[in-house]
Amino acid sequence: VSTVSEKNKNRGAIAVNGGKVNINSNMEINGVGGFADGTGSKVTLGNGKTMTVNNDAALAVSNGGVANVGNGAVINTAAGINPSGSEKLAFYAADTNSKINFQGTAANPVTINATGAGTLFMGTASDFSAGTKYTGMNNVVINMNSSQATLGNFQNVGNLNLATFNTSIQNMLGAKEVNGTVYKMTINGGNLSLDRDVDLDSSSDIFNSITSERIVNEVQSGTTVSSTSGKGLAIGSNSLANTATSYNQSGYRINGIVDISGGSGLKTGVFTDFGIIDITNSGKIAVDKGIGAYGVNGSKITNAGAVNITGTPAPGSRNIGITGLALNVDSSSNPVLDTYGSSVIAGANAVDITNAGTISAAGDEAIGIFADNNRNGLDKSKVLVTNKGIINVSGNKGVGIYANGATVELG
């Protein structure tokens, strides 16, 4: 083929309408390695054979199709990135009637070498452990040879602890071995306990390799999440956000300390889009210059602890303890109507901020709480601010609460 776009549409082995294809020699392809569609359709990579796939799926099955991988087989996958920017999936089973069977043995396991920027697997725990989509994972050795590769997008993960995260994910996957020092993972639907200190600036801290979608991350008491380069905590929208009907499916609960400093300009300590930021009475967010807690699109922010913004920003900038916007904004500060969250859920609050703790913001023109109804036609009853705590603004021309098109309750 004459162009890269055409080259990457190649297919190595296709079985449809009950057809069967056996791959009995080594192969390398720019495109999909093997595809089986329909009941009785089967693609088999023979024992000890090597499949090298560049820029697309290694094996894909649908509508009852089956792919078998023989013992001792090796699959080298560089799944790559879709034109949209999303990661491609190396092993894809479209439904529970379709199977990818890894037929390795203890002595001759299947080996998967991930060398690209794509994702190897996607599924729930039962897709692996119960063999709903993938079987024989206990005799699969996975080598994550690229820091840009993603081991999997694991859904409905339940409760996980950061200190034992790798072990828990490997147990969920059921693989014989997962080797590699730095690689990515995505978790979707559940809770992640940050039960040890986190260095947001460290490439070797596994937390920085985790993408959280519909996850509540809980910073435990006695632990500190920190950055000296201005990197804060942030969780935003995702492909499944449209199915979330409540803000409490994602965000952060702060029982310990979030300490963000350094970097250039203003920074945000904790951000969420259609999620929660819950600072408990033992929790603290500290930022040297910028915003402490920032929520948009139906997020709920509650402070029973402390939010401290301590530095002096550059002229023309200001520190803000807590910010809530009805709609997120683009890089030009224009409001953006999203396809999830309070943007589409009838009757949902767009901003909900409660302070029962202490907010301290230093510098001239600092604001304790900033709430902006930046959505046309939204009633002020959907933008709520409640203050039962203490707000300290220590500079000149400071404002305790700024509320635009909102309902404010002082208690």
mmCIF file of C-alpha atoms in Angstrom:
data_model
loop_
_atom_site.group_PDB
_atom_site.id
_atom_site.type_symbol
_atom_site.label_atom_id
_atom_site.label_comp_id
_atom_site.label_asym_id
_atom_site.label_seq_id
_atom_site.Cartn_x
_atom_site.Cartn_y
_atom_site.Cartn_z
ATOM 1 C CA VAL A 1 0.000 0.000 0.000
ATOM 2 C CA SER A 2 1.163 3.530 -0.711
ATOM 3 C CA THR A 3 0.113 5.539 2.348
ATOM 4 C CA VAL A 4 0.337 5.154 6.104
ATOM 5 C CA SER A 5 -3.455 5.471 6.458
ATOM 6 C CA GLU A 6 -4.005 2.614 3.994
ATOM 7 C CA LYS A 7 -1.251 0.507 5.514
ATOM 8 C CA ASN A 8 -2.860 0.637 8.935
ATOM 9 C CA LYS A 9 -6.156 -0.731 7.564
ATOM 10 C CA ASN A 10 -4.553 -4.115 6.856
ATOM 11 C CA ARG A 11 -6.016 -7.298 8.379
ATOM 12 C CA GLY A 12 -3.900 -10.368 9.045
ATOM 13 C CA ALA A 13 -6.545 -13.067 9.506
ATOM 14 C CA ILE A 14 -10.316 -12.722 9.215
ATOM 15 C CA ALA A 15 -12.876 -15.405 10.067
ATOM 16 C CA VAL A 16 -16.572 -14.685 9.470
ATOM 17 C CA ASN A 17 -19.750 -16.706 8.938
ATOM 18 C CA GLY A 18 -18.332 -19.736 10.765
ATOM 19 C CA GLY A 19 -14.973 -19.610 8.994
ATOM 20 C CA LYS A 20 -11.748 -20.790 10.636
ATOM 21 C CA VAL A 21 -8.232 -19.427 10.126
ATOM 22 C CA ASN A 22 -5.101 -21.044 11.584
ATOM 23 C CA ILE A 23 -1.935 -18.947 11.800
ATOM 24 C CA ASN A 24 0.894 -21.481 11.693
ATOM 25 C CA SER A 25 3.804 -19.149 11.000
ATOM 26 C CA ASN A 26 5.181 -15.984 12.495
ATOM 27 C CA MET A 27 3.528 -12.806 11.247
ATOM 28 C CA GLU A 28 3.963 -9.035 11.395
ATOM 29 C CA ILE A 29 1.297 -6.608 10.269
ATOM 30 C CA ASN A 30 0.423 -2.933 10.295
ATOM 31 C CA GLY A 31 -3.237 -3.273 11.188
ATOM 32 C CA VAL A 32 -5.409 -5.871 12.971
ATOM 33 C CA GLY A 33 -3.722 -9.204 13.620
ATOM 34 C CA GLY A 34 -6.794 -11.443 13.813
ATOM 35 C CA PHE A 35 -10.554 -10.879 13.714
ATOM 36 C CA ALA A 36 -13.401 -13.375 14.218
ATOM 37 C CA ASP A 37 -17.038 -12.391 13.844
ATOM 38 C CA GLY A 38 -20.062 -14.636 14.268
ATOM 39 C CA THR A 39 -20.845 -17.943 15.941
ATOM 40 C CA GLY A 40 -18.414 -20.651 14.898
ATOM 41 C CA SER A 41 -15.881 -18.188 13.486
ATOM 42 C CA LYS A 42 -12.404 -18.805 14.863
ATOM 43 C CA VAL A 43 -8.881 -17.429 14.488
ATOM 44 C CA THR A 44 -6.050 -19.453 16.058
ATOM 45 C CA LEU A 45 -2.434 -18.390 16.597
ATOM 46 C CA GLY A 46 -0.454 -21.629 16.713
ATOM 47 C CA ASN A 47 1.739 -22.916 19.522
ATOM 48 C CA GLY A 48 5.023 -21.068 19.776
ATOM 49 C CA LYS A 49 4.199 -18.624 16.988
ATOM 50 C CA THR A 50 4.855 -14.889 17.135
ATOM 51 C CA MET A 51 2.389 -12.216 16.088
ATOM 52 C CA THR A 52 3.705 -8.648 15.844
ATOM 53 C CA VAL A 53 1.007 -6.022 15.400
ATOM 54 C CA ASN A 54 1.720 -2.351 14.809
ATOM 55 C CA ASN A 55 -0.779 0.432 15.382
ATOM 56 C CA ASP A 56 -3.980 -1.589 15.828
ATOM 57 C CA ALA A 57 -5.671 -4.460 17.689
ATOM 58 C CA ALA A 58 -3.859 -7.760 17.980
ATOM 59 C CA LEU A 59 -7.051 -9.812 18.336
ATOM 60 C CA ALA A 60 -10.693 -8.751 18.094
ATOM 61 C CA VAL A 61 -13.827 -10.910 18.369
ATOM 62 C CA SER A 62 -17.534 -10.137 18.125
ATOM 63 C CA ASN A 63 -20.973 -11.769 17.846
ATOM 64 C CA GLY A 64 -19.786 -15.110 19.217
ATOM 65 C CA GLY A 65 -16.429 -15.156 17.426
ATOM 66 C CA VAL A 66 -13.430 -16.831 19.090
ATOM 67 C CA ALA A 67 -9.683 -16.218 19.036
ATOM 68 C CA ASN A 68 -7.298 -18.845 20.415
ATOM 69 C CA VAL A 69 -3.669 -18.207 21.331
ATOM 70 C CA GLY A 70 -1.549 -21.368 21.564
ATOM 71 C CA ASN A 71 0.896 -22.250 24.315
ATOM 72 C CA GLY A 72 4.256 -20.545 24.064
ATOM 73 C CA ALA A 73 2.905 -18.004 21.585
ATOM 74 C CA VAL A 74 4.229 -14.431 21.682
ATOM 75 C CA ILE A 75 2.215 -11.331 20.811
ATOM 76 C CA ASN A 76 4.079 -8.048 20.361
ATOM 77 C CA THR A 77 1.589 -5.204 20.346
ATOM 78 C CA ALA A 78 2.000 -1.501 19.683
ATOM 79 C CA ALA A 79 -1.703 -0.703 19.646
ATOM 80 C CA GLY A 80 -1.181 3.016 19.109
ATOM 81 C CA ILE A 81 -3.535 5.965 19.243
ATOM 82 C CA ASN A 82 -6.781 6.595 17.364
ATOM 83 C CA PRO A 83 -7.046 9.757 15.240
ATOM 84 C CA SER A 84 -9.384 11.120 17.944
ATOM 85 C CA GLY A 85 -6.539 10.881 20.450
ATOM 86 C CA SER A 86 -7.979 7.911 22.376
ATOM 87 C CA GLU A 87 -5.897 4.799 22.939
ATOM 88 C CA LYS A 88 -6.523 1.740 20.794
ATOM 89 C CA LEU A 89 -7.340 -1.598 22.388
ATOM 90 C CA ALA A 90 -5.000 -4.530 21.727
ATOM 91 C CA PHE A 91 -7.408 -7.322 22.805
ATOM 92 C CA TYR A 92 -11.089 -6.685 22.234
ATOM 93 C CA ALA A 93 -14.083 -8.922 22.951
ATOM 94 C CA ALA A 94 -17.252 -7.072 21.972
ATOM 95 C CA ASP A 95 -19.686 -9.186 24.008
ATOM 96 C CA THR A 96 -19.868 -12.076 26.475
ATOM 97 C CA ASN A 97 -20.569 -14.554 23.680
ATOM 98 C CA SER A 98 -17.176 -13.766 22.175
ATOM 99 C CA LYS A 99 -13.968 -15.161 23.650
ATOM 100 C CA ILE A 100 -10.235 -14.682 23.519
ATOM 101 C CA ASN A 101 -8.716 -17.896 24.873
ATOM 102 C CA PHE A 102 -5.104 -17.868 26.000
ATOM 103 C CA GLN A 103 -4.057 -21.530 25.924
ATOM 104 C CA GLY A 104 -0.669 -21.302 27.566
ATOM 105 C CA THR A 105 0.622 -23.745 30.160
ATOM 106 C CA ALA A 106 2.649 -23.239 33.304
ATOM 107 C CA ALA A 107 5.757 -24.344 31.418
ATOM 108 C CA ASN A 108 4.891 -22.555 28.156
ATOM 109 C CA PRO A 109 2.838 -19.462 28.942
ATOM 110 C CA VAL A 110 1.599 -16.973 26.390
ATOM 111 C CA THR A 111 3.758 -13.830 26.358
ATOM 112 C CA ILE A 112 2.408 -10.364 25.592
ATOM 113 C CA ASN A 113 4.919 -7.567 24.995
ATOM 114 C CA ALA A 114 3.388 -4.087 25.065
ATOM 115 C CA THR A 115 5.599 -1.646 23.201
ATOM 116 C CA GLY A 116 3.256 1.134 22.058
ATOM 117 C CA ALA A 117 0.885 3.707 23.485
ATOM 118 C CA GLY A 118 -2.337 1.703 23.400
ATOM 119 C CA THR A 119 -4.388 -0.214 25.985
ATOM 120 C CA LEU A 120 -4.138 -3.990 26.313
ATOM 121 C CA PHE A 121 -7.472 -4.917 27.922
ATOM 122 C CA MET A 122 -10.823 -3.471 28.936
ATOM 123 C CA GLY A 123 -13.377 -5.111 31.198
ATOM 124 C CA THR A 124 -14.696 -5.935 34.646
ATOM 125 C CA ALA A 125 -13.143 -8.434 37.032
ATOM 126 C CA SER A 126 -15.537 -11.169 35.902
ATOM 127 C CA ASP A 127 -14.469 -10.716 32.277
ATOM 128 C CA PHE A 128 -11.095 -12.142 33.340
ATOM 129 C CA SER A 129 -11.599 -14.233 36.490
ATOM 130 C CA ALA A 130 -14.827 -15.914 35.354
ATOM 131 C CA GLY A 131 -13.702 -16.120 31.749
ATOM 132 C CA THR A 132 -16.645 -14.088 30.512
ATOM 133 C CA LYS A 133 -14.504 -12.635 27.706
ATOM 134 C CA TYR A 134 -10.906 -13.706 28.368
ATOM 135 C CA THR A 135 -9.820 -17.193 29.493
ATOM 136 C CA GLY A 136 -6.490 -18.681 30.532
ATOM 137 C CA MET A 137 -5.078 -15.450 31.935
ATOM 138 C CA ASN A 138 -3.310 -17.434 34.688
ATOM 139 C CA ASN A 139 -0.843 -18.629 32.054
ATOM 140 C CA VAL A 140 -0.152 -15.244 30.476
ATOM 141 C CA VAL A 141 3.017 -13.232 31.084
ATOM 142 C CA ILE A 142 2.653 -9.519 30.317
ATOM 143 C CA ASN A 143 5.719 -7.333 29.777
ATOM 144 C CA MET A 144 4.919 -3.614 29.870
ATOM 145 C CA ASN A 145 7.887 -2.378 27.862
ATOM 146 C CA SER A 146 6.591 1.147 27.268
ATOM 147 C CA SER A 147 5.826 3.850 29.812
ATOM 148 C CA GLN A 148 3.072 5.036 27.421
ATOM 149 C CA ALA A 149 1.304 1.671 27.326
ATOM 150 C CA THR A 150 -1.838 1.117 29.408
ATOM 151 C CA LEU A 151 -2.296 -2.288 31.025
ATOM 152 C CA GLY A 152 -6.058 -2.001 31.029
ATOM 153 C CA ASN A 153 -9.222 -0.008 31.494
ATOM 154 C CA PHE A 154 -10.683 -1.828 34.495
ATOM 155 C CA GLN A 155 -14.345 -1.135 35.180
ATOM 156 C CA ASN A 156 -16.443 -1.374 38.353
ATOM 157 C CA VAL A 157 -13.298 -1.950 40.391
ATOM 158 C CA GLY A 158 -14.877 -1.603 43.845
ATOM 159 C CA ASN A 159 -12.601 -0.523 46.703
ATOM 160 C CA LEU A 160 -8.866 -0.307 46.047
ATOM 161 C CA ASN A 161 -5.919 0.816 48.188
ATOM 162 C CA LEU A 162 -3.018 2.690 46.637
ATOM 163 C CA ALA A 163 -0.462 0.851 48.789
ATOM 164 C CA THR A 164 -1.501 -2.491 47.267
ATOM 165 C CA PHE A 165 -2.788 -1.188 43.939
ATOM 166 C CA ASN A 166 -0.541 -3.153 41.578
ATOM 167 C CA THR A 167 -1.229 -6.427 43.377
ATOM 168 C CA SER A 168 -4.982 -5.816 43.322
ATOM 169 C CA ILE A 169 -5.009 -5.033 39.600
ATOM 170 C CA GLN A 170 -2.878 -8.077 38.782
ATOM 171 C CA ASN A 171 -5.235 -10.249 40.832
ATOM 172 C CA MET A 172 -8.218 -8.763 38.990
ATOM 173 C CA LEU A 173 -6.566 -9.426 35.658
ATOM 174 C CA GLY A 174 -5.538 -12.897 36.792
ATOM 175 C CA ALA A 175 -2.266 -12.818 34.852
ATOM 176 C CA LYS A 176 0.636 -15.107 35.734
ATOM 177 C CA GLU A 177 3.015 -12.123 35.701
ATOM 178 C CA VAL A 178 2.885 -8.415 34.945
ATOM 179 C CA ASN A 179 6.375 -6.992 34.494
ATOM 180 C CA GLY A 180 7.386 -3.374 34.103
ATOM 181 C CA THR A 181 8.348 -0.415 36.258
ATOM 182 C CA VAL A 182 6.354 2.478 34.787
ATOM 183 C CA TYR A 183 3.137 2.007 32.787
ATOM 184 C CA LYS A 184 -0.400 3.343 32.815
ATOM 185 C CA MET A 185 -3.721 2.020 34.099
ATOM 186 C CA THR A 186 -7.298 3.276 33.995
ATOM 187 C CA ILE A 187 -9.888 2.494 36.659
ATOM 188 C CA ASN A 188 -13.573 3.248 36.294
ATOM 189 C CA GLY A 189 -16.306 3.001 38.906
ATOM 190 C CA GLY A 190 -15.303 2.587 42.553
ATOM 191 C CA ASN A 191 -13.123 4.043 45.284
ATOM 192 C CA LEU A 192 -9.374 4.489 45.620
ATOM 193 C CA SER A 193 -7.925 4.949 49.105
ATOM 194 C CA LEU A 194 -4.765 7.057 49.107
ATOM 195 C CA ASP A 195 -3.353 5.287 52.139
ATOM 196 C CA ARG A 196 0.227 6.453 51.679
ATOM 197 C CA ASP A 197 1.911 9.734 50.787
ATOM 198 C CA VAL A 198 1.747 10.744 47.109
ATOM 199 C CA ASP A 199 4.354 12.775 45.244
ATOM 200 C CA LEU A 200 2.585 14.302 42.253
ATOM 201 C CA ASP A 201 5.945 15.277 40.742
ATOM 202 C CA SER A 202 7.455 11.781 40.766
ATOM 203 C CA SER A 203 7.335 9.677 37.599
ATOM 204 C CA SER A 204 7.907 6.582 39.735
ATOM 205 C CA ASP A 205 4.852 7.163 41.938
ATOM 206 C CA ILE A 206 2.238 4.749 40.577
ATOM 207 C CA PHE A 207 -0.567 7.186 41.437
ATOM 208 C CA ASN A 208 0.585 9.432 38.589
ATOM 209 C CA SER A 209 0.120 6.548 36.141
ATOM 210 C CA ILE A 210 -3.508 5.958 37.135
ATOM 211 C CA THR A 211 -6.360 7.567 35.215
ATOM 212 C CA SER A 212 -9.484 7.685 37.389
ATOM 213 C CA GLU A 213 -12.952 7.787 35.836
ATOM 214 C CA ARG A 214 -16.025 7.795 38.093
ATOM 215 C CA ILE A 215 -13.708 7.161 41.063
ATOM 216 C CA VAL A 216 -13.835 8.735 44.514
ATOM 217 C CA ASN A 217 -10.223 9.224 45.602
ATOM 218 C CA GLU A 218 -9.898 9.417 49.393
ATOM 219 C CA VAL A 219 -6.806 11.022 50.941
ATOM 220 C CA GLN A 220 -6.573 9.263 54.278
ATOM 221 C CA SER A 221 -5.799 10.952 57.586
ATOM 222 C CA GLY A 222 -2.058 11.075 58.223
ATOM 223 C CA THR A 223 -1.162 11.078 54.519
ATOM 224 C CA THR A 224 -0.021 13.971 52.337
ATOM 225 C CA VAL A 225 -0.478 14.518 48.610
ATOM 226 C CA SER A 226 2.079 17.088 47.518
ATOM 227 C CA SER A 227 3.663 18.892 44.603
ATOM 228 C CA THR A 228 6.373 21.533 44.481
ATOM 229 C CA SER A 229 5.864 22.161 40.762
ATOM 230 C CA GLY A 230 2.260 23.334 40.929
ATOM 231 C CA LYS A 231 0.513 20.071 39.984
ATOM 232 C CA GLY A 232 -2.823 19.599 41.706
ATOM 233 C CA LEU A 233 -5.393 16.826 41.871
ATOM 234 C CA ALA A 234 -7.961 16.771 39.069
ATOM 235 C CA ILE A 235 -10.671 14.412 37.887
ATOM 236 C CA GLY A 236 -12.871 15.332 34.959
ATOM 237 C CA SER A 237 -15.350 13.891 32.518
ATOM 238 C CA ASN A 238 -15.021 10.563 30.716
ATOM 239 C CA SER A 239 -16.774 8.451 28.124
ATOM 240 C CA LEU A 240 -19.092 6.933 30.739
ATOM 241 C CA ALA A 241 -19.895 10.209 32.450
ATOM 242 C CA ASN A 242 -23.166 10.383 30.523
ATOM 243 C CA THR A 243 -24.396 7.387 32.534
ATOM 244 C CA ALA A 244 -23.565 8.969 35.902
ATOM 245 C CA THR A 245 -26.694 10.393 37.514
ATOM 246 C CA SER A 246 -25.050 11.777 40.646
ATOM 247 C CA TYR A 247 -22.019 13.912 41.407
ATOM 248 C CA ASN A 248 -20.969 11.544 44.214
ATOM 249 C CA GLN A 249 -19.602 8.924 41.804
ATOM 250 C CA SER A 250 -16.309 10.762 41.368
ATOM 251 C CA GLY A 251 -14.086 13.313 43.042
ATOM 252 C CA TYR A 252 -12.037 13.612 46.205
ATOM 253 C CA ARG A 253 -12.521 13.176 49.917
ATOM 254 C CA ILE A 254 -9.745 14.899 51.856
ATOM 255 C CA ASN A 255 -9.072 13.480 55.326
ATOM 256 C CA GLY A 256 -5.345 14.226 55.138
ATOM 257 C CA ILE A 257 -3.345 17.029 53.533
ATOM 258 C CA VAL A 258 -3.125 18.259 49.934
ATOM 259 C CA ASP A 259 -0.142 20.630 49.685
ATOM 260 C CA ILE A 260 0.453 22.284 46.291
ATOM 261 C CA SER A 261 3.205 24.847 45.743
ATOM 262 C CA GLY A 262 5.756 26.031 43.171
ATOM 263 C CA GLY A 263 5.356 26.290 39.447
ATOM 264 C CA SER A 264 4.610 29.475 37.589
ATOM 265 C CA GLY A 265 1.457 31.494 38.045
ATOM 266 C CA LEU A 266 -1.730 30.405 39.748
ATOM 267 C CA LYS A 267 -2.575 26.758 40.346
ATOM 268 C CA THR A 268 -5.489 24.694 41.648
ATOM 269 C CA GLY A 269 -5.224 22.366 44.616
ATOM 270 C CA VAL A 270 -8.173 20.067 43.823
ATOM 271 C CA PHE A 271 -10.495 20.155 40.783
ATOM 272 C CA THR A 272 -13.544 18.124 39.845
ATOM 273 C CA ASP A 273 -16.121 18.175 37.051
ATOM 274 C CA PHE A 274 -19.527 16.798 38.158
ATOM 275 C CA GLY A 275 -17.987 15.325 41.299
ATOM 276 C CA ILE A 276 -17.356 15.933 44.981
ATOM 277 C CA ILE A 277 -14.653 17.676 46.937
ATOM 278 C CA ASP A 278 -15.267 16.793 50.564
ATOM 279 C CA ILE A 279 -12.762 18.263 53.018
ATOM 280 C CA THR A 280 -13.476 16.622 56.353
ATOM 281 C CA ASN A 281 -12.632 18.083 59.765
ATOM 282 C CA SER A 282 -9.183 16.446 59.645
ATOM 283 C CA GLY A 283 -8.559 17.534 56.057
ATOM 284 C CA LYS A 284 -6.575 20.441 54.692
ATOM 285 C CA ILE A 285 -5.891 21.928 51.264
ATOM 286 C CA ALA A 286 -2.879 24.252 51.119
ATOM 287 C CA VAL A 287 -1.954 26.184 47.961
ATOM 288 C CA ASP A 288 0.679 28.904 47.757
ATOM 289 C CA LYS A 289 -1.047 30.930 45.007
ATOM 290 C CA GLY A 290 -4.307 30.182 43.201
ATOM 291 C CA ILE A 291 -7.479 28.267 44.034
ATOM 292 C CA GLY A 292 -7.867 25.715 46.807
ATOM 293 C CA ALA A 293 -10.928 23.718 45.689
ATOM 294 C CA TYR A 294 -12.563 24.141 42.276
ATOM 295 C CA GLY A 295 -15.750 22.425 41.066
ATOM 296 C CA VAL A 296 -17.865 22.812 37.923
ATOM 297 C CA ASN A 297 -20.988 21.393 36.248
ATOM 298 C CA GLY A 298 -22.964 20.237 39.267
ATOM 299 C CA SER A 299 -20.074 19.520 41.613
ATOM 300 C CA LYS A 300 -20.572 19.629 45.375
ATOM 301 C CA ILE A 301 -17.833 21.122 47.559
ATOM 302 C CA THR A 302 -17.954 20.777 51.337
ATOM 303 C CA ASN A 303 -15.348 22.095 53.745
ATOM 304 C CA ALA A 304 -15.325 21.098 57.401
ATOM 305 C CA GLY A 305 -11.544 21.389 57.670
ATOM 306 C CA ALA A 306 -9.188 24.042 56.303
ATOM 307 C CA VAL A 307 -8.491 25.641 52.933
ATOM 308 C CA ASN A 308 -5.424 27.908 53.029
ATOM 309 C CA ILE A 309 -4.111 30.029 50.147
ATOM 310 C CA THR A 310 -0.997 31.639 51.579
ATOM 311 C CA GLY A 311 1.129 33.353 48.909
ATOM 312 C CA THR A 312 0.880 36.709 47.196
ATOM 313 C CA PRO A 313 -0.095 36.401 43.523
ATOM 314 C CA ALA A 314 1.188 38.645 40.757
ATOM 315 C CA PRO A 315 -0.567 41.986 40.241
ATOM 316 C CA GLY A 316 -3.852 41.494 38.427
ATOM 317 C CA SER A 317 -4.353 37.994 39.882
ATOM 318 C CA ARG A 318 -6.088 36.914 43.064
ATOM 319 C CA ASN A 319 -6.288 33.961 45.420
ATOM 320 C CA ILE A 320 -9.613 32.158 45.896
ATOM 321 C CA GLY A 321 -10.368 29.610 48.578
ATOM 322 C CA ILE A 322 -13.249 27.747 46.876
ATOM 323 C CA THR A 323 -14.596 28.255 43.359
ATOM 324 C CA GLY A 324 -17.817 26.828 41.922
ATOM 325 C CA LEU A 325 -19.034 27.379 38.344
ATOM 326 C CA ALA A 326 -22.344 26.233 36.881
ATOM 327 C CA LEU A 327 -20.559 25.417 33.611
ATOM 328 C CA ASN A 328 -16.958 24.590 32.892
ATOM 329 C CA VAL A 329 -15.078 27.093 30.739
ATOM 330 C CA ASP A 330 -12.742 26.719 27.787
ATOM 331 C CA SER A 331 -9.251 28.170 27.433
ATOM 332 C CA SER A 332 -10.805 31.545 26.582
ATOM 333 C CA SER A 333 -13.060 31.453 29.682
ATOM 334 C CA ASN A 334 -16.187 30.864 27.609
ATOM 335 C CA PRO A 335 -18.839 28.652 29.290
ATOM 336 C CA VAL A 336 -19.189 25.155 27.819
ATOM 337 C CA LEU A 337 -22.469 23.215 27.972
ATOM 338 C CA ASP A 338 -21.485 19.588 28.552
ATOM 339 C CA THR A 339 -23.310 16.350 27.674
ATOM 340 C CA TYR A 340 -23.367 15.106 31.267
ATOM 341 C CA GLY A 341 -23.747 16.398 34.794
ATOM 342 C CA SER A 342 -25.994 19.299 35.702
ATOM 343 C CA SER A 343 -25.761 20.450 32.084
ATOM 344 C CA VAL A 344 -28.266 17.742 31.126
ATOM 345 C CA ILE A 345 -29.791 16.413 34.367
ATOM 346 C CA ALA A 346 -33.080 18.165 34.959
ATOM 347 C CA GLY A 347 -33.380 19.822 38.347
ATOM 348 C CA ALA A 348 -29.783 19.201 39.421
ATOM 349 C CA ASN A 349 -27.902 21.843 41.354
ATOM 350 C CA ALA A 350 -25.203 23.431 39.207
ATOM 351 C CA VAL A 351 -23.133 24.750 42.137
ATOM 352 C CA ASP A 352 -23.330 23.547 45.740
ATOM 353 C CA ILE A 353 -20.750 24.920 48.184
ATOM 354 C CA THR A 354 -20.842 24.585 51.971
ATOM 355 C CA ASN A 355 -18.191 25.926 54.315
ATOM 356 C CA ALA A 356 -18.345 24.771 57.913
ATOM 357 C CA GLY A 357 -14.592 24.967 58.473
ATOM 358 C CA THR A 358 -11.991 27.675 57.825
ATOM 359 C CA ILE A 359 -11.047 29.341 54.553
ATOM 360 C CA SER A 360 -8.027 31.661 54.498
ATOM 361 C CA ALA A 361 -6.968 33.538 51.362
ATOM 362 C CA ALA A 362 -4.015 35.944 51.389
ATOM 363 C CA GLY A 363 -3.203 38.781 49.015
ATOM 364 C CA ASP A 364 -5.056 41.790 47.723
ATOM 365 C CA GLU A 365 -8.543 41.261 46.275
ATOM 366 C CA ALA A 366 -8.625 37.692 47.559
ATOM 367 C CA ILE A 367 -11.985 35.889 47.655
ATOM 368 C CA GLY A 368 -13.028 33.262 50.168
ATOM 369 C CA ILE A 369 -15.839 31.662 48.120
ATOM 370 C CA PHE A 370 -16.515 32.431 44.453
ATOM 371 C CA ALA A 371 -19.765 31.098 42.966
ATOM 372 C CA ASP A 372 -20.721 31.974 39.399
ATOM 373 C CA ASN A 373 -23.976 31.147 37.647
ATOM 374 C CA ASN A 374 -22.463 31.341 34.166
ATOM 375 C CA ARG A 375 -25.291 29.427 32.503
ATOM 376 C CA ASN A 376 -27.919 31.459 30.697
ATOM 377 C CA GLY A 377 -31.407 31.043 32.073
ATOM 378 C CA LEU A 378 -30.409 28.973 35.121
ATOM 379 C CA ASP A 379 -32.408 29.886 38.226
ATOM 380 C CA LYS A 380 -30.407 31.118 41.192
ATOM 381 C CA SER A 381 -31.905 28.351 43.344
ATOM 382 C CA LYS A 382 -29.592 25.912 41.510
ATOM 383 C CA VAL A 383 -26.447 27.799 42.549
ATOM 384 C CA LEU A 384 -26.088 27.396 46.304
ATOM 385 C CA VAL A 385 -23.603 28.777 48.814
ATOM 386 C CA THR A 386 -23.860 28.073 52.538
ATOM 387 C CA ASN A 387 -21.378 29.471 55.046
ATOM 388 C CA LYS A 388 -21.420 28.252 58.644
ATOM 389 C CA GLY A 389 -17.687 28.581 59.180
ATOM 390 C CA ILE A 390 -14.906 31.166 59.104
ATOM 391 C CA ILE A 391 -13.582 33.060 56.082
ATOM 392 C CA ASN A 392 -10.375 35.091 56.401
ATOM 393 C CA VAL A 393 -9.225 37.375 53.569
ATOM 394 C CA SER A 394 -6.138 39.183 54.780
ATOM 395 C CA GLY A 395 -5.212 41.571 51.969
ATOM 396 C CA ASN A 396 -6.713 44.827 50.734
ATOM 397 C CA LYS A 397 -10.124 44.826 49.028
ATOM 398 C CA GLY A 398 -10.806 41.210 49.942
ATOM 399 C CA VAL A 399 -14.243 39.609 49.512
ATOM 400 C CA GLY A 400 -15.604 36.896 51.771
ATOM 401 C CA ILE A 401 -18.242 35.536 49.365
ATOM 402 C CA TYR A 402 -18.779 36.544 45.753
ATOM 403 C CA ALA A 403 -21.981 35.069 44.351
ATOM 404 C CA ASN A 404 -23.350 35.831 40.881
ATOM 405 C CA GLY A 405 -26.896 34.684 40.219
ATOM 406 C CA ALA A 406 -26.815 32.491 43.316
ATOM 407 C CA THR A 407 -28.598 31.779 46.582
ATOM 408 C CA VAL A 408 -26.472 32.449 49.681
ATOM 409 C CA GLU A 409 -27.249 31.268 53.189
ATOM 410 C CA LEU A 410 -25.299 32.478 56.205
ATOM 411 C CA GLY A 411 -25.659 30.429 59.354
#
